[in-house]
Amino acid sequence: GQQVMQIPQYQHVQEGEDFTTYCNSSTTLSNIQWYKQRPGGHPVFLIQLVKSGEVKKQKRLTFQFGEAKKNSSLHITATQTTDVGTYFCAPSGSARQLTFGSGTQLTVLP
Amino acid sequence: DGGITQSPKYLFRKEGQNVTLSCEQNLNHDAMYWYRQDPGQGLRLIYYSQIVNDFQKGDIAEGYSVSREKKESFPLTVTSAQKNPTAFYLCASSPLTGGGHGDTQYFGPGTRLTVL
């Protein structure tokens, strides 16, 4: 499957601060999905990006797919305690299975 | 109430014993997947199946076996050959939409297996 590097591995922010996680690949990706896993829970689908340079927003979350389709990012504006969890990027492979990045674990301090 | 169920939530086994984890879905999804997650790490694909009676190895299939006799069910057996079986096991399913892109995966609550 497609290999991706996700950074940072951990991020602690004060509530109200912004947060960004990055997903980088050495090869061109056909598409990429983002998932969120709350502590003790299971991954939940957030969004899929397909087009070069695509930007999608969900309330305070902004997802971007790079022009070269080799990187993607998730930005959260004004974090809240409900944003706590691990965020994974996951590009899909030729057989349509996903390869999950190592994740960014977000802690929001009240 | 549609979804994916995995049972039990916690499972303890002695070293050297085989153990089977259940995964059932009533979403009418064609594809099903098994992942392993170790503390602080991402998900690694063990096996996946896109059709009944057919399945493919993922990145870490050694020491595991699966079956897909029914569309709704995809049990995973952790055999005694798996050297480090203690982990969080997640089952997922997805529709095969035919759009040429990766399909959204829906995850079950997971089973935490501890081998003593």
Coordinates of C-alpha atoms in Angstrom, one line a residue:
Chain A
G1 CA 0.0 0.0 0.0
Q2 CA 0.9 3.7 -0.1
Q3 CA 3.3 4.7 2.6
V4 CA 2.8 8.0 4.4
M5 CA 4.5 9.9 7.1
Q6 CA 2.4 11.8 9.5
I7 CA 3.7 14.6 11.7
P8 CA 3.8 15.6 14.5
Q9 CA 3.3 12.4 16.4
Y10 CA 2.0 14.3 19.5
Q11 CA 0.6 17.8 19.9
H12 CA -0.5 19.5 23.1
V13 CA -2.4 22.8 22.7
Q14 CA -4.2 25.1 25.0
E15 CA -7.9 25.3 24.4
G16 CA -8.6 27.9 21.8
E17 CA -5.3 27.5 20.0
D18 CA -5.1 26.2 16.5
F19 CA -3.7 22.7 15.5
T20 CA -2.4 21.3 12.3
T21 CA -1.3 17.8 11.3
Y22 CA 0.5 16.9 8.1
C23 CA 0.6 13.8 6.0
N24 CA 3.4 13.4 3.5
S25 CA 4.1 10.8 0.8
S26 CA 7.0 10.3 -1.6
T27 CA 4.6 9.1 -4.3
T28 CA 1.5 10.6 -5.8
L29 CA -1.7 9.6 -4.1
S30 CA -4.9 9.0 -5.9
N31 CA -6.9 10.1 -2.9
I32 CA -6.7 10.3 0.9
Q33 CA -9.1 9.9 3.7
W34 CA -8.9 11.3 7.3
Y35 CA -10.2 9.6 10.4
K36 CA -10.5 10.6 14.1
Q37 CA -10.1 8.1 17.0
R38 CA -11.2 9.3 20.4
P39 CA -9.3 7.8 23.4
G40 CA -10.4 4.2 23.9
G41 CA -12.6 4.4 20.8
H42 CA -12.5 3.4 17.2
P43 CA -11.6 5.4 14.1
V44 CA -14.4 7.4 12.6
F45 CA -14.4 8.7 9.0
L46 CA -14.1 12.5 8.7
I47 CA -13.5 13.2 5.0
Q48 CA -12.1 12.1 1.6
L49 CA -10.0 14.3 -0.7
V50 CA -9.6 13.3 -4.3
K51 CA -8.7 16.4 -6.5
S52 CA -5.4 18.2 -6.7
G53 CA -5.4 21.3 -4.5
E54 CA -8.8 20.4 -3.0
V55 CA -9.8 22.2 0.2
K56 CA -12.8 21.1 2.2
K57 CA -14.2 22.5 5.4
Q58 CA -16.2 21.1 8.2
K59 CA -17.0 23.8 10.8
R60 CA -13.6 24.4 12.5
L61 CA -11.8 21.7 10.5
T62 CA -10.1 22.5 7.2
F63 CA -8.7 19.7 5.0
Q64 CA -6.3 20.2 2.2
F65 CA -4.8 18.0 -0.6
G66 CA -1.6 19.3 -2.1
E67 CA -1.3 20.4 -5.7
A68 CA 1.0 17.5 -6.5
K69 CA -1.2 15.1 -4.5
K70 CA 1.8 14.1 -2.3
N71 CA 0.7 15.7 0.9
S72 CA -2.4 16.6 2.9
S73 CA -3.2 18.5 6.0
L74 CA -5.9 18.9 8.6
H75 CA -6.2 22.2 10.4
I76 CA -8.4 22.8 13.4
T77 CA -9.2 26.4 14.3
A78 CA -9.7 27.3 18.0
T79 CA -9.5 23.9 19.4
Q80 CA -12.0 22.6 22.0
T81 CA -11.7 19.8 24.5
T82 CA -14.0 17.7 22.2
D83 CA -11.2 17.7 19.6
V84 CA -9.1 15.4 21.8
G85 CA -8.1 12.2 20.0
T86 CA -5.8 10.8 17.4
Y87 CA -6.1 11.9 13.8
F88 CA -5.1 9.5 11.0
C89 CA -4.6 10.1 7.3
A90 CA -5.2 7.1 5.1
P91 CA -4.5 7.0 1.3
S92 CA -6.1 4.1 -0.6
G93 CA -4.1 1.6 -2.6
S94 CA -4.8 -0.1 -6.0
A95 CA -6.9 -2.8 -4.3
R96 CA -8.9 -0.1 -2.6
Q97 CA -7.6 -0.9 0.9
L98 CA -6.4 1.9 3.1
T99 CA -2.9 2.4 4.5
F100 CA -3.2 4.4 7.8
G101 CA -0.5 6.8 8.8
S102 CA 0.9 6.6 12.3
G103 CA -1.5 9.3 13.5
T104 CA -1.2 12.6 15.4
Q105 CA -2.3 12.4 19.0
L106 CA -3.9 15.7 20.0
T107 CA -4.3 16.8 23.7
V108 CA -6.2 19.9 24.4
L109 CA -5.5 21.6 27.8
P110 CA -8.5 23.4 29.3
Chain B
D1 CA -29.9 -0.4 14.4
G2 CA -27.3 -0.8 11.7
G3 CA -23.6 -1.2 12.4
I4 CA -20.6 -3.4 13.1
T5 CA -20.4 -5.5 16.2
Q6 CA -17.3 -7.0 17.7
S7 CA -17.3 -9.2 20.8
P8 CA -16.1 -9.5 23.4
K9 CA -14.7 -6.0 24.2
Y10 CA -11.9 -7.5 26.3
L11 CA -10.4 -11.0 25.9
F12 CA -7.8 -12.8 27.9
R13 CA -6.0 -16.0 26.7
K14 CA -3.1 -18.1 27.8
E15 CA -0.1 -18.2 25.6
G16 CA -0.2 -21.0 23.0
Q17 CA -4.0 -21.0 22.7
N18 CA -5.8 -20.1 19.5
V19 CA -8.5 -17.5 19.9
T20 CA -11.2 -16.3 17.5
L21 CA -12.5 -12.8 17.4
S22 CA -15.9 -12.2 16.0
C23 CA -17.0 -9.4 13.6
E24 CA -20.6 -9.0 12.3
Q25 CA -22.1 -6.2 10.2
N26 CA -25.6 -5.6 9.1
L27 CA -24.8 -2.7 6.7
N28 CA -24.9 -5.0 3.6
H29 CA -21.3 -4.0 2.9
D30 CA -19.3 -6.1 0.5
A31 CA -15.8 -5.5 1.9
M32 CA -14.6 -6.3 5.4
Y33 CA -11.2 -5.7 7.0
W34 CA -9.2 -6.6 10.1
Y35 CA -6.6 -4.3 11.6
R36 CA -4.3 -4.5 14.5
Q37 CA -3.4 -1.4 16.6
D38 CA -0.6 -1.3 19.2
P39 CA -0.4 1.5 21.8
G40 CA 0.5 4.9 20.3
Q41 CA 0.6 3.5 16.8
G42 CA -1.5 3.4 13.6
L43 CA -3.6 0.7 12.2
R44 CA -2.0 -2.2 10.4
L45 CA -4.0 -4.3 7.9
I46 CA -4.1 -8.0 8.7
Y47 CA -6.6 -9.4 6.2
Y48 CA -9.4 -8.1 4.0
S49 CA -12.2 -9.6 2.0
Q50 CA -14.2 -8.0 -0.9
I51 CA -16.5 -11.0 -1.6
V52 CA -17.8 -14.0 0.2
N53 CA -15.4 -17.0 0.2
D54 CA -12.5 -14.8 -0.9
F55 CA -9.9 -12.9 1.2
Q56 CA -6.4 -11.4 0.8
K57 CA -3.5 -11.0 3.1
G58 CA -2.7 -7.6 4.4
D59 CA 0.7 -6.3 5.6
I60 CA 0.9 -8.5 8.8
A61 CA -1.0 -11.7 8.0
E62 CA 1.5 -14.1 9.6
G63 CA 0.0 -15.9 12.6
Y64 CA -3.6 -15.0 11.7
S65 CA -6.3 -16.7 9.7
V66 CA -9.8 -15.6 8.6
S67 CA -12.9 -16.9 6.8
R68 CA -15.7 -15.3 4.9
E69 CA -18.5 -17.8 4.7
K70 CA -21.3 -15.2 5.0
K71 CA -21.4 -11.6 3.8
E72 CA -22.2 -10.4 7.3
S73 CA -19.4 -12.2 9.1
F74 CA -15.6 -12.1 9.0
P75 CA -14.1 -13.8 12.1
L76 CA -10.4 -13.6 12.8
T77 CA -8.4 -16.3 14.4
V78 CA -5.2 -15.4 16.3
T79 CA -3.1 -18.6 16.2
S80 CA -0.4 -19.7 18.6
A81 CA 2.1 -18.9 15.8
Q82 CA 1.5 -15.1 16.3
K83 CA 4.5 -14.1 18.3
N84 CA 3.1 -11.0 20.0
P85 CA -0.7 -11.2 19.9
T86 CA -1.5 -8.7 22.7
A87 CA -3.1 -5.8 20.9
F88 CA -6.3 -3.9 20.0
Y89 CA -8.1 -5.5 17.1
L90 CA -10.4 -3.5 14.9
C91 CA -12.8 -4.8 12.3
A92 CA -14.2 -2.6 9.6
S93 CA -16.5 -2.8 6.6
S94 CA -17.1 -0.7 3.5
P95 CA -19.3 -0.6 0.5
L96 CA -17.7 -1.1 -2.9
T97 CA -19.0 1.9 -4.6
G98 CA -17.2 1.4 -7.9
G99 CA -16.0 5.0 -8.0
G100 CA -12.4 4.0 -8.4
H101 CA -11.4 5.7 -5.1
G102 CA -11.0 4.3 -1.6
D103 CA -14.2 3.5 0.1
T104 CA -15.2 4.9 3.5
Q105 CA -14.6 2.4 6.2
Y106 CA -16.9 1.9 9.2
F107 CA -15.3 0.5 12.3
G108 CA -16.5 -1.7 15.0
P109 CA -15.8 -0.9 18.7
G110 CA -12.8 -3.3 18.7
T111 CA -11.5 -6.2 20.9
R112 CA -8.6 -5.8 23.3
L113 CA -6.8 -9.1 23.4
T114 CA -4.3 -9.8 26.2
V115 CA -2.3 -13.0 26.0
L116 CA -0.9 -14.0 29.4

